[in-house]
mmCIF file of N, CA and C in Angstrom:
data_model
loop_
_atom_site.group_PDB
_atom_site.id
_atom_site.type_symbol
_atom_site.label_atom_id
_atom_site.label_comp_id
_atom_site.label_asym_id
_atom_site.label_seq_id
_atom_site.Cartn_x
_atom_site.Cartn_y
_atom_site.Cartn_z
ATOM 1 N N MET A 1 106.423 -98.001 -236.102
ATOM 2 C CA MET A 1 106.659 -97.183 -234.913
ATOM 3 C C MET A 1 106.290 -95.729 -235.215
ATOM 4 N N MET A 2 105.655 -95.092 -234.259
ATOM 5 C CA MET A 2 105.240 -93.711 -234.440
ATOM 6 C C MET A 2 106.438 -92.784 -234.256
ATOM 7 N N PRO A 3 106.494 -91.722 -235.068
ATOM 8 C CA PRO A 3 107.603 -90.770 -234.904
ATOM 9 C C PRO A 3 107.432 -89.915 -233.653
ATOM 10 N N HIS A 4 108.529 -89.314 -233.248
ATOM 11 C CA HIS A 4 108.534 -88.357 -232.138
ATOM 12 C C HIS A 4 108.974 -87.005 -232.687
ATOM 13 N N VAL A 5 108.515 -85.953 -232.043
ATOM 14 C CA VAL A 5 108.916 -84.603 -232.411
ATOM 15 C C VAL A 5 109.274 -83.844 -231.150
ATOM 16 N N LEU A 6 110.306 -83.017 -231.239
ATOM 17 C CA LEU A 6 110.623 -82.083 -230.166
ATOM 18 C C LEU A 6 110.165 -80.711 -230.642
ATOM 19 N N VAL A 7 109.264 -80.101 -229.866
ATOM 20 C CA VAL A 7 108.780 -78.754 -230.185
ATOM 21 C C VAL A 7 109.372 -77.783 -229.175
ATOM 22 N N TYR A 8 109.756 -76.596 -229.646
ATOM 23 C CA TYR A 8 110.467 -75.642 -228.783
ATOM 24 C C TYR A 8 109.863 -74.246 -228.809
ATOM 25 N N GLY A 9 108.848 -74.027 -229.610
ATOM 26 C CA GLY A 9 108.293 -72.681 -229.762
ATOM 27 C C GLY A 9 106.793 -72.634 -229.525
ATOM 28 N N THR A 10 106.067 -72.112 -230.506
ATOM 29 C CA THR A 10 104.633 -71.900 -230.354
ATOM 30 C C THR A 10 103.851 -73.201 -230.266
ATOM 31 N N LEU A 11 104.474 -74.333 -230.619
ATOM 32 C CA LEU A 11 103.810 -75.629 -230.520
ATOM 33 C C LEU A 11 103.850 -76.207 -229.100
ATOM 34 N N ARG A 12 104.650 -75.613 -228.220
ATOM 35 C CA ARG A 12 104.702 -76.086 -226.829
ATOM 36 C C ARG A 12 103.382 -75.816 -226.116
ATOM 37 N N ARG A 13 103.172 -76.538 -225.017
ATOM 38 C CA ARG A 13 101.961 -76.326 -224.203
ATOM 39 C C ARG A 13 101.843 -74.849 -223.841
ATOM 40 N N GLY A 14 100.670 -74.307 -224.076
ATOM 41 C CA GLY A 14 100.428 -72.905 -223.770
ATOM 42 C C GLY A 14 100.799 -71.968 -224.897
ATOM 43 N N GLY A 15 101.459 -72.472 -225.926
ATOM 44 C CA GLY A 15 101.811 -71.650 -227.084
ATOM 45 C C GLY A 15 100.602 -71.437 -227.978
ATOM 46 N N ARG A 16 100.685 -70.456 -228.847
ATOM 47 C CA ARG A 16 99.511 -70.153 -229.680
ATOM 48 C C ARG A 16 99.206 -71.224 -230.713
ATOM 49 N N ASN A 17 100.160 -72.104 -231.009
ATOM 50 C CA ASN A 17 99.933 -73.246 -231.904
ATOM 51 C C ASN A 17 100.016 -74.561 -231.139
ATOM 52 N N ASP A 18 99.660 -74.554 -229.856
ATOM 53 C CA ASP A 18 99.776 -75.724 -228.981
ATOM 54 C C ASP A 18 99.528 -77.027 -229.752
ATOM 55 N N ILE A 19 100.503 -77.929 -229.693
ATOM 56 C CA ILE A 19 100.437 -79.184 -230.450
ATOM 57 C C ILE A 19 99.220 -80.026 -230.066
ATOM 58 N N ALA A 20 98.643 -79.792 -228.906
ATOM 59 C CA ALA A 20 97.477 -80.558 -228.462
ATOM 60 C C ALA A 20 96.268 -80.360 -229.382
ATOM 61 N N ARG A 21 96.282 -79.344 -230.216
ATOM 62 C CA ARG A 21 95.133 -79.094 -231.105
ATOM 63 C C ARG A 21 95.083 -80.048 -232.293
ATOM 64 N N TYR A 22 96.182 -80.754 -232.554
ATOM 65 C CA TYR A 22 96.241 -81.672 -233.694
ATOM 66 C C TYR A 22 95.555 -82.990 -233.359
ATOM 67 N N ARG A 23 95.057 -83.655 -234.409
ATOM 68 C CA ARG A 23 94.394 -84.952 -234.270
ATOM 69 C C ARG A 23 94.964 -85.923 -235.279
ATOM 70 N N PRO A 24 95.166 -87.176 -234.864
ATOM 71 C CA PRO A 24 94.973 -87.673 -233.518
ATOM 72 C C PRO A 24 95.921 -86.996 -232.547
ATOM 73 N N ALA A 25 95.479 -86.889 -231.311
ATOM 74 C CA ALA A 25 96.205 -86.115 -230.307
ATOM 75 C C ALA A 25 97.620 -86.651 -230.078
ATOM 76 N N PRO A 26 98.631 -85.777 -230.161
ATOM 77 C CA PRO A 26 99.996 -86.173 -229.826
ATOM 78 C C PRO A 26 100.084 -86.591 -228.355
ATOM 79 N N VAL A 27 100.997 -87.505 -228.065
ATOM 80 C CA VAL A 27 101.176 -88.009 -226.702
ATOM 81 C C VAL A 27 102.441 -87.385 -226.116
ATOM 82 N N PHE A 28 102.284 -86.668 -225.010
ATOM 83 C CA PHE A 28 103.411 -86.033 -224.343
ATOM 84 C C PHE A 28 104.319 -87.112 -223.769
ATOM 85 N N VAL A 29 105.625 -87.011 -224.068
ATOM 86 C CA VAL A 29 106.615 -87.958 -223.567
ATOM 87 C C VAL A 29 107.419 -87.336 -222.430
ATOM 88 N N GLY A 30 107.810 -86.061 -222.592
ATOM 89 C CA GLY A 30 108.560 -85.400 -221.545
ATOM 90 C C GLY A 30 109.242 -84.143 -222.037
ATOM 91 N N GLU A 31 109.822 -83.417 -221.101
ATOM 92 C CA GLU A 31 110.590 -82.214 -221.440
ATOM 93 C C GLU A 31 112.017 -82.613 -221.740
ATOM 94 N N ALA A 32 112.666 -81.821 -222.572
ATOM 95 C CA ALA A 32 114.042 -82.126 -222.970
ATOM 96 C C ALA A 32 114.731 -80.846 -223.415
ATOM 97 N N PHE A 33 116.035 -80.937 -223.568
ATOM 98 C CA PHE A 33 116.839 -79.843 -224.119
ATOM 99 C C PHE A 33 117.599 -80.359 -225.321
ATOM 100 N N ILE A 34 117.793 -79.483 -226.307
ATOM 101 C CA ILE A 34 118.656 -79.791 -227.438
ATOM 102 C C ILE A 34 119.757 -78.742 -227.482
ATOM 103 N N VAL A 35 120.843 -79.101 -228.140
ATOM 104 C CA VAL A 35 121.950 -78.168 -228.295
ATOM 105 C C VAL A 35 121.646 -77.299 -229.506
ATOM 106 N N GLY A 36 121.642 -75.971 -229.292
ATOM 107 C CA GLY A 36 121.348 -75.063 -230.383
ATOM 108 C C GLY A 36 121.252 -73.632 -229.910
ATOM 109 N N THR A 37 120.961 -72.756 -230.851
ATOM 110 C CA THR A 37 120.765 -71.334 -230.581
ATOM 111 C C THR A 37 119.349 -70.981 -230.999
ATOM 112 N N LEU A 38 118.609 -70.354 -230.086
ATOM 113 C CA LEU A 38 117.222 -69.985 -230.344
ATOM 114 C C LEU A 38 117.160 -68.517 -230.747
ATOM 115 N N TYR A 39 116.472 -68.242 -231.852
ATOM 116 C CA TYR A 39 116.334 -66.886 -232.372
ATOM 117 C C TYR A 39 114.890 -66.416 -232.279
ATOM 118 N N ASP A 40 114.716 -65.129 -231.987
ATOM 119 C CA ASP A 40 113.406 -64.489 -231.949
ATOM 120 C C ASP A 40 113.109 -63.983 -233.353
ATOM 121 N N LEU A 41 112.086 -64.576 -233.991
ATOM 122 C CA LEU A 41 111.703 -64.184 -235.351
ATOM 123 C C LEU A 41 110.452 -63.311 -235.349
ATOM 124 N N GLY A 42 110.112 -62.796 -234.192
ATOM 125 C CA GLY A 42 108.927 -61.946 -234.073
ATOM 126 C C GLY A 42 107.817 -62.713 -233.385
ATOM 127 N N ALA A 43 106.903 -63.298 -234.160
ATOM 128 C CA ALA A 43 105.767 -64.018 -233.592
ATOM 129 C C ALA A 43 106.101 -65.458 -233.216
ATOM 130 N N TYR A 44 107.278 -65.906 -233.554
ATOM 131 C CA TYR A 44 107.679 -67.290 -233.281
ATOM 132 C C TYR A 44 109.202 -67.375 -233.305
ATOM 133 N N PRO A 45 109.756 -68.491 -232.798
ATOM 134 C CA PRO A 45 111.208 -68.637 -232.778
ATOM 135 C C PRO A 45 111.703 -69.570 -233.868
ATOM 136 N N GLY A 46 113.001 -69.638 -233.995
ATOM 137 C CA GLY A 46 113.664 -70.625 -234.849
ATOM 138 C C GLY A 46 114.942 -71.066 -234.172
ATOM 139 N N VAL A 47 115.267 -72.328 -234.280
ATOM 140 C CA VAL A 47 116.489 -72.849 -233.681
ATOM 141 C C VAL A 47 117.488 -73.196 -234.777
ATOM 142 N N VAL A 48 118.747 -72.904 -234.508
ATOM 143 C CA VAL A 48 119.858 -73.394 -235.328
ATOM 144 C C VAL A 48 120.564 -74.417 -234.454
ATOM 145 N N LEU A 49 120.612 -75.648 -234.933
ATOM 146 C CA LEU A 49 121.187 -76.739 -234.154
ATOM 147 C C LEU A 49 122.699 -76.627 -234.055
ATOM 148 N N GLY A 50 123.227 -77.122 -232.928
ATOM 149 C CA GLY A 50 124.666 -77.120 -232.691
ATOM 150 C C GLY A 50 125.093 -75.928 -231.860
ATOM 151 N N GLY A 51 126.374 -75.846 -231.600
ATOM 152 C CA GLY A 51 126.906 -74.734 -230.822
ATOM 153 C C GLY A 51 126.937 -75.054 -229.341
ATOM 154 N N ALA A 52 126.939 -73.984 -228.536
ATOM 155 C CA ALA A 52 127.105 -74.148 -227.091
ATOM 156 C C ALA A 52 125.817 -73.918 -226.304
ATOM 157 N N GLY A 53 124.763 -73.439 -226.947
ATOM 158 C CA GLY A 53 123.527 -73.132 -226.236
ATOM 159 C C GLY A 53 122.646 -74.347 -226.022
ATOM 160 N N ARG A 54 121.647 -74.152 -225.151
ATOM 161 C CA ARG A 54 120.638 -75.189 -224.884
ATOM 162 C C ARG A 54 119.266 -74.590 -225.121
ATOM 163 N N VAL A 55 118.412 -75.369 -225.764
ATOM 164 C CA VAL A 55 117.064 -74.919 -226.080
ATOM 165 C C VAL A 55 116.071 -75.876 -225.428
ATOM 166 N N LYS A 56 115.133 -75.299 -224.695
ATOM 167 C CA LYS A 56 114.131 -76.093 -223.982
ATOM 168 C C LYS A 56 113.019 -76.510 -224.933
ATOM 169 N N GLY A 57 112.600 -77.774 -224.814
ATOM 170 C CA GLY A 57 111.525 -78.271 -225.649
ATOM 171 C C GLY A 57 110.705 -79.338 -224.957
ATOM 172 N N GLU A 58 109.725 -79.826 -225.686
ATOM 173 C CA GLU A 58 108.856 -80.904 -225.232
ATOM 174 C C GLU A 58 108.818 -81.960 -226.320
ATOM 175 N N VAL A 59 108.872 -83.215 -225.912
ATOM 176 C CA VAL A 59 108.851 -84.328 -226.859
ATOM 177 C C VAL A 59 107.460 -84.951 -226.852
ATOM 178 N N TYR A 60 106.952 -85.209 -228.067
ATOM 179 C CA TYR A 60 105.651 -85.835 -228.258
ATOM 180 C C TYR A 60 105.776 -86.990 -229.240
ATOM 181 N N ARG A 61 104.989 -88.031 -229.003
ATOM 182 C CA ARG A 61 104.827 -89.096 -229.988
ATOM 183 C C ARG A 61 103.666 -88.667 -230.877
ATOM 184 N N ILE A 62 103.874 -88.723 -232.182
ATOM 185 C CA ILE A 62 102.864 -88.237 -233.127
ATOM 186 C C ILE A 62 102.606 -89.284 -234.207
ATOM 187 N N THR A 63 101.521 -89.097 -234.926
ATOM 188 C CA THR A 63 101.215 -89.946 -236.074
ATOM 189 C C THR A 63 101.808 -89.329 -237.330
ATOM 190 N N LEU A 64 101.834 -90.099 -238.398
ATOM 191 C CA LEU A 64 102.323 -89.566 -239.675
ATOM 192 C C LEU A 64 101.417 -88.445 -240.179
ATOM 193 N N GLU A 65 100.116 -88.518 -239.867
ATOM 194 C CA GLU A 65 99.193 -87.443 -240.263
ATOM 195 C C GLU A 65 99.579 -86.131 -239.586
ATOM 196 N N VAL A 66 99.882 -86.191 -238.303
ATOM 197 C CA VAL A 66 100.287 -84.985 -237.581
ATOM 198 C C VAL A 66 101.629 -84.495 -238.106
ATOM 199 N N GLU A 67 102.541 -85.410 -238.407
ATOM 200 C CA GLU A 67 103.835 -85.006 -238.975
ATOM 201 C C GLU A 67 103.628 -84.220 -240.272
ATOM 202 N N ARG A 68 102.734 -84.667 -241.124
ATOM 203 C CA ARG A 68 102.457 -83.943 -242.375
ATOM 204 C C ARG A 68 101.886 -82.551 -242.089
ATOM 205 N N GLU A 69 101.002 -82.445 -241.089
ATOM 206 C CA GLU A 69 100.448 -81.140 -240.719
ATOM 207 C C GLU A 69 101.543 -80.208 -240.191
ATOM 208 N N LEU A 70 102.454 -80.738 -239.390
ATOM 209 C CA LEU A 70 103.558 -79.928 -238.876
ATOM 210 C C LEU A 70 104.470 -79.475 -240.020
ATOM 211 N N ASP A 71 104.713 -80.354 -240.982
ATOM 212 C CA ASP A 71 105.515 -79.972 -242.153
ATOM 213 C C ASP A 71 104.880 -78.795 -242.886
ATOM 214 N N ARG A 72 103.546 -78.819 -243.000
ATOM 215 C CA ARG A 72 102.842 -77.700 -243.654
ATOM 216 C C ARG A 72 102.978 -76.419 -242.835
ATOM 217 N N LEU A 73 102.746 -76.520 -241.530
ATOM 218 C CA LEU A 73 102.846 -75.354 -240.648
ATOM 219 C C LEU A 73 104.241 -74.738 -240.727
ATOM 220 N N GLU A 74 105.260 -75.584 -240.713
ATOM 221 C CA GLU A 74 106.649 -75.110 -240.699
ATOM 222 C C GLU A 74 107.190 -74.804 -242.099
ATOM 223 N N GLU A 75 106.349 -74.952 -243.107
ATOM 224 C CA GLU A 75 106.708 -74.648 -244.500
ATOM 225 C C GLU A 75 107.984 -75.381 -244.932
ATOM 226 N N VAL A 76 107.979 -76.692 -244.677
ATOM 227 C CA VAL A 76 109.100 -77.548 -245.066
ATOM 228 C C VAL A 76 108.998 -77.812 -246.567
ATOM 229 N N ALA A 77 110.118 -77.679 -247.276
ATOM 230 C CA ALA A 77 110.186 -77.976 -248.708
ATOM 231 C C ALA A 77 111.108 -79.182 -248.909
ATOM 232 N N GLU A 78 110.777 -80.023 -249.852
ATOM 233 C CA GLU A 78 111.584 -81.220 -250.117
ATOM 234 C C GLU A 78 113.033 -80.885 -250.455
ATOM 235 N N ASP A 79 113.268 -79.722 -251.055
ATOM 236 C CA ASP A 79 114.644 -79.344 -251.427
ATOM 237 C C ASP A 79 115.330 -78.497 -250.337
ATOM 238 N N ASP A 80 114.749 -78.475 -249.134
ATOM 239 C CA ASP A 80 115.292 -77.722 -247.992
ATOM 240 C C ASP A 80 115.337 -76.212 -248.220
ATOM 241 N N SER A 81 114.495 -75.701 -249.107
ATOM 242 C CA SER A 81 114.451 -74.256 -249.353
ATOM 243 C C SER A 81 113.317 -73.576 -248.589
ATOM 244 N N GLY A 82 112.557 -74.325 -247.805
ATOM 245 C CA GLY A 82 111.431 -73.768 -247.060
ATOM 246 C C GLY A 82 111.893 -72.966 -245.853
ATOM 247 N N GLU A 83 110.925 -72.498 -245.071
ATOM 248 C CA GLU A 83 111.277 -71.708 -243.898
ATOM 249 C C GLU A 83 112.014 -72.556 -242.859
ATOM 250 N N TYR A 84 111.586 -73.799 -242.696
ATOM 251 C CA TYR A 84 112.228 -74.717 -241.751
ATOM 252 C C TYR A 84 112.703 -75.956 -242.493
ATOM 253 N N ILE A 85 113.696 -76.603 -241.899
ATOM 254 C CA ILE A 85 114.247 -77.842 -242.423
ATOM 255 C C ILE A 85 114.000 -78.915 -241.371
ATOM 256 N N ARG A 86 113.410 -80.024 -241.793
ATOM 257 C CA ARG A 86 113.131 -81.123 -240.872
ATOM 258 C C ARG A 86 114.426 -81.901 -240.634
ATOM 259 N N ARG A 87 114.803 -82.031 -239.361
ATOM 260 C CA ARG A 87 116.024 -82.749 -238.973
ATOM 261 C C ARG A 87 115.659 -83.890 -238.034
ATOM 262 N N ARG A 88 116.555 -84.840 -237.916
ATOM 263 C CA ARG A 88 116.422 -85.916 -236.916
ATOM 264 C C ARG A 88 117.539 -85.718 -235.894
ATOM 265 N N VAL A 89 117.154 -85.681 -234.623
ATOM 266 C CA VAL A 89 118.105 -85.438 -233.543
ATOM 267 C C VAL A 89 117.832 -86.456 -232.438
ATOM 268 N N ARG A 90 118.885 -86.999 -231.858
ATOM 269 C CA ARG A 90 118.754 -87.910 -230.702
ATOM 270 C C ARG A 90 118.619 -87.034 -229.459
ATOM 271 N N VAL A 91 117.557 -87.261 -228.693
ATOM 272 C CA VAL A 91 117.222 -86.410 -227.553
ATOM 273 C C VAL A 91 117.112 -87.263 -226.294
ATOM 274 N N ALA A 92 117.699 -86.794 -225.204
ATOM 275 C CA ALA A 92 117.561 -87.460 -223.909
ATOM 276 C C ALA A 92 116.306 -86.946 -223.222
ATOM 277 N N VAL A 93 115.416 -87.882 -222.895
ATOM 278 C CA VAL A 93 114.196 -87.563 -222.151
ATOM 279 C C VAL A 93 114.227 -88.455 -220.915
ATOM 280 N N GLY A 94 114.600 -87.860 -219.797
ATOM 281 C CA GLY A 94 114.800 -88.661 -218.593
ATOM 282 C C GLY A 94 115.946 -89.630 -218.828
ATOM 283 N N VAL A 95 115.680 -90.924 -218.656
ATOM 284 C CA VAL A 95 116.719 -91.931 -218.857
ATOM 285 C C VAL A 95 116.693 -92.536 -220.255
ATOM 286 N N GLN A 96 115.719 -92.169 -221.062
ATOM 287 C CA GLN A 96 115.651 -92.702 -222.419
ATOM 288 C C GLN A 96 116.271 -91.759 -223.434
ATOM 289 N N SER A 97 116.695 -92.330 -224.540
ATOM 290 C CA SER A 97 117.228 -91.561 -225.652
ATOM 291 C C SER A 97 116.321 -91.834 -226.849
ATOM 292 N N ILE A 98 115.760 -90.767 -227.425
ATOM 293 C CA ILE A 98 114.731 -90.900 -228.459
ATOM 294 C C ILE A 98 115.137 -90.120 -229.702
ATOM 295 N N ASP A 99 114.957 -90.738 -230.877
ATOM 296 C CA ASP A 99 115.137 -90.019 -232.136
ATOM 297 C C ASP A 99 113.913 -89.148 -232.362
ATOM 298 N N CYS A 100 114.140 -87.849 -232.560
ATOM 299 C CA CYS A 100 113.038 -86.897 -232.714
ATOM 300 C C CYS A 100 113.199 -86.071 -233.980
ATOM 301 N N LEU A 101 112.074 -85.690 -234.542
ATOM 302 C CA LEU A 101 112.063 -84.651 -235.558
ATOM 303 C C LEU A 101 112.256 -83.326 -234.842
ATOM 304 N N VAL A 102 113.039 -82.459 -235.429
ATOM 305 C CA VAL A 102 113.191 -81.093 -234.948
ATOM 306 C C VAL A 102 113.135 -80.208 -236.179
ATOM 307 N N TYR A 103 112.380 -79.136 -236.091
ATOM 308 C CA TYR A 103 112.281 -78.196 -237.198
ATOM 309 C C TYR A 103 113.287 -77.075 -236.978
ATOM 310 N N GLU A 104 114.351 -77.088 -237.793
ATOM 311 C CA GLU A 104 115.425 -76.097 -237.715
ATOM 312 C C GLU A 104 115.130 -74.967 -238.696
ATOM 313 N N ILE A 105 115.287 -73.736 -238.246
ATOM 314 C CA ILE A 105 115.043 -72.585 -239.118
ATOM 315 C C ILE A 105 116.070 -72.580 -240.243
ATOM 316 N N HIS A 106 115.644 -72.215 -241.421
ATOM 317 C CA HIS A 106 116.572 -72.104 -242.554
ATOM 318 C C HIS A 106 117.578 -71.006 -242.222
ATOM 319 N N PRO A 107 118.867 -71.238 -242.419
ATOM 320 C CA PRO A 107 119.884 -70.261 -242.007
ATOM 321 C C PRO A 107 119.727 -68.874 -242.636
ATOM 322 N N THR A 108 119.051 -68.780 -243.766
ATOM 323 C CA THR A 108 118.867 -67.466 -244.397
ATOM 324 C C THR A 108 117.845 -66.613 -243.653
ATOM 325 N N ARG A 109 117.106 -67.196 -242.715
ATOM 326 C CA ARG A 109 116.026 -66.479 -242.018
ATOM 327 C C ARG A 109 116.458 -65.807 -240.719
ATOM 328 N N ILE A 110 117.723 -65.971 -240.294
ATOM 329 C CA ILE A 110 118.116 -65.466 -238.979
ATOM 330 C C ILE A 110 118.946 -64.178 -239.029
ATOM 331 N N ALA A 111 119.251 -63.698 -240.219
ATOM 332 C CA ALA A 111 120.061 -62.476 -240.324
ATOM 333 C C ALA A 111 119.396 -61.325 -239.579
ATOM 334 N N GLY A 112 120.145 -60.704 -238.666
ATOM 335 C CA GLY A 112 119.650 -59.556 -237.913
ATOM 336 C C GLY A 112 118.696 -59.893 -236.792
ATOM 337 N N ARG A 113 118.463 -61.161 -236.530
ATOM 338 C CA ARG A 113 117.528 -61.570 -235.470
ATOM 339 C C ARG A 113 118.253 -61.702 -234.140
ATOM 340 N N HIS A 114 117.541 -61.455 -233.053
ATOM 341 C CA HIS A 114 118.116 -61.526 -231.712
ATOM 342 C C HIS A 114 118.122 -62.955 -231.205
ATOM 343 N N VAL A 115 119.180 -63.298 -230.488
ATOM 344 C CA VAL A 115 119.277 -64.600 -229.837
ATOM 345 C C VAL A 115 118.496 -64.545 -228.524
ATOM 346 N N ILE A 116 117.768 -65.618 -228.238
ATOM 347 C CA ILE A 116 117.075 -65.769 -226.961
ATOM 348 C C ILE A 116 118.025 -66.550 -226.062
ATOM 349 N N ASP A 117 118.744 -65.827 -225.214
ATOM 350 C CA ASP A 117 119.794 -66.433 -224.398
ATOM 351 C C ASP A 117 119.294 -67.533 -223.478
ATOM 352 N N SER A 118 118.073 -67.421 -222.974
ATOM 353 C CA SER A 118 117.535 -68.423 -222.051
ATOM 354 C C SER A 118 117.263 -69.752 -222.746
ATOM 355 N N GLY A 119 117.077 -69.725 -224.081
ATOM 356 C CA GLY A 119 116.725 -70.933 -224.811
ATOM 357 C C GLY A 119 115.299 -71.394 -224.572
ATOM 358 N N ASP A 120 114.481 -70.535 -223.980
ATOM 359 C CA ASP A 120 113.102 -70.899 -223.622
ATOM 360 C C ASP A 120 112.132 -69.901 -224.261
ATOM 361 N N TRP A 121 111.495 -70.304 -225.353
ATOM 362 C CA TRP A 121 110.593 -69.417 -226.084
ATOM 363 C C TRP A 121 109.390 -68.994 -225.235
ATOM 364 N N ILE A 122 108.776 -69.926 -224.518
ATOM 365 C CA ILE A 122 107.563 -69.604 -223.756
ATOM 366 C C ILE A 122 107.867 -68.546 -222.700
ATOM 367 N N ALA A 123 108.954 -68.704 -221.964
ATOM 368 C CA ALA A 123 109.333 -67.709 -220.955
ATOM 369 C C ALA A 123 109.672 -66.381 -221.619
ATOM 370 N N HIS A 124 110.365 -66.429 -222.743
ATOM 371 C CA HIS A 124 110.738 -65.211 -223.465
ATOM 372 C C HIS A 124 109.489 -64.479 -223.971
ATOM 373 N N ALA A 125 108.567 -65.223 -224.577
ATOM 374 C CA ALA A 125 107.351 -64.618 -225.128
ATOM 375 C C ALA A 125 106.493 -64.018 -224.006
ATOM 376 N N ALA A 126 106.412 -64.706 -222.877
ATOM 377 C CA ALA A 126 105.627 -64.188 -221.745
ATOM 378 C C ALA A 126 106.265 -62.910 -221.216
ATOM 379 N N GLY A 127 107.579 -62.894 -221.126
ATOM 380 C CA GLY A 127 108.279 -61.695 -220.666
ATOM 381 C C GLY A 127 108.125 -60.540 -221.627
ATOM 382 N N ALA A 128 108.193 -60.833 -222.929
ATOM 383 C CA ALA A 128 108.044 -59.789 -223.949
ATOM 384 C C ALA A 128 106.630 -59.223 -223.925
ATOM 385 N N ALA A 129 105.637 -60.091 -223.729
ATOM 386 C CA ALA A 129 104.247 -59.622 -223.679
ATOM 387 C C ALA A 129 104.029 -58.754 -222.453
ATOM 388 N N GLY A 130 104.611 -59.176 -221.334
ATOM 389 C CA GLY A 130 104.484 -58.382 -220.109
ATOM 390 C C GLY A 130 105.154 -57.039 -220.251
ATOM 391 N N TRP A 131 106.335 -57.010 -220.869
ATOM 392 C CA TRP A 131 107.062 -55.760 -221.067
ATOM 393 C C TRP A 131 106.294 -54.844 -222.014
ATOM 394 N N ALA A 132 105.706 -55.435 -223.073
ATOM 395 C CA ALA A 132 104.932 -54.628 -224.026
ATOM 396 C C ALA A 132 103.744 -53.982 -223.311
ATOM 397 N N TRP A 133 103.096 -54.754 -222.439
ATOM 398 C CA TRP A 133 101.968 -54.205 -221.707
ATOM 399 C C TRP A 133 102.448 -53.090 -220.764
ATOM 400 N N PHE A 134 103.550 -53.355 -220.061
ATOM 401 C CA PHE A 134 104.070 -52.426 -219.091
ATOM 402 C C PHE A 134 104.525 -51.128 -219.760
ATOM 403 N N SER A 135 105.077 -51.235 -220.959
ATOM 404 C CA SER A 135 105.660 -50.070 -221.601
ATOM 405 C C SER A 135 104.665 -49.261 -222.440
ATOM 406 N N GLN A 136 103.399 -49.700 -222.478
ATOM 407 C CA GLN A 136 102.402 -48.953 -223.240
ATOM 408 C C GLN A 136 102.103 -47.622 -222.548
ATOM 409 N N PRO A 137 101.965 -46.557 -223.309
ATOM 410 C CA PRO A 137 101.626 -45.269 -222.690
ATOM 411 C C PRO A 137 100.213 -45.333 -222.109
ATOM 412 N N LYS A 138 100.018 -44.641 -221.001
ATOM 413 C CA LYS A 138 98.696 -44.594 -220.388
ATOM 414 C C LYS A 138 97.853 -43.552 -221.093
ATOM 415 N N GLU A 139 96.571 -43.842 -221.177
ATOM 416 C CA GLU A 139 95.663 -42.898 -221.829
ATOM 417 C C GLU A 139 95.056 -41.941 -220.847
#
């Protein structure tokens, strides 16, 4: 059986690391939410699982080759000392419940980082880009 992954940041559709660029192409299953807190790490987000927040994501069916590529991108280490830790989470997608890989940020990486209250990285990043453009001084 092929694994599933829930992506919540730059790997989402329209993100700068859109998962569609991987081969063989991941198969979109649906949108979903996980319980967690989303942090702004600058160019990308990180989620800490658990708590009272909800984080928006997309579920994809992937091959083991794509899973290995995602592990490299997320700097997963076998001893859990990497930037992200690979977790397995049960996710509701419509009426189905699917076991998914989720890349959780290592807890040492969130000190001093802002929480994204909306739980939606794409909306947050678009708003931040718009604000940055709006707040630039005119020449």
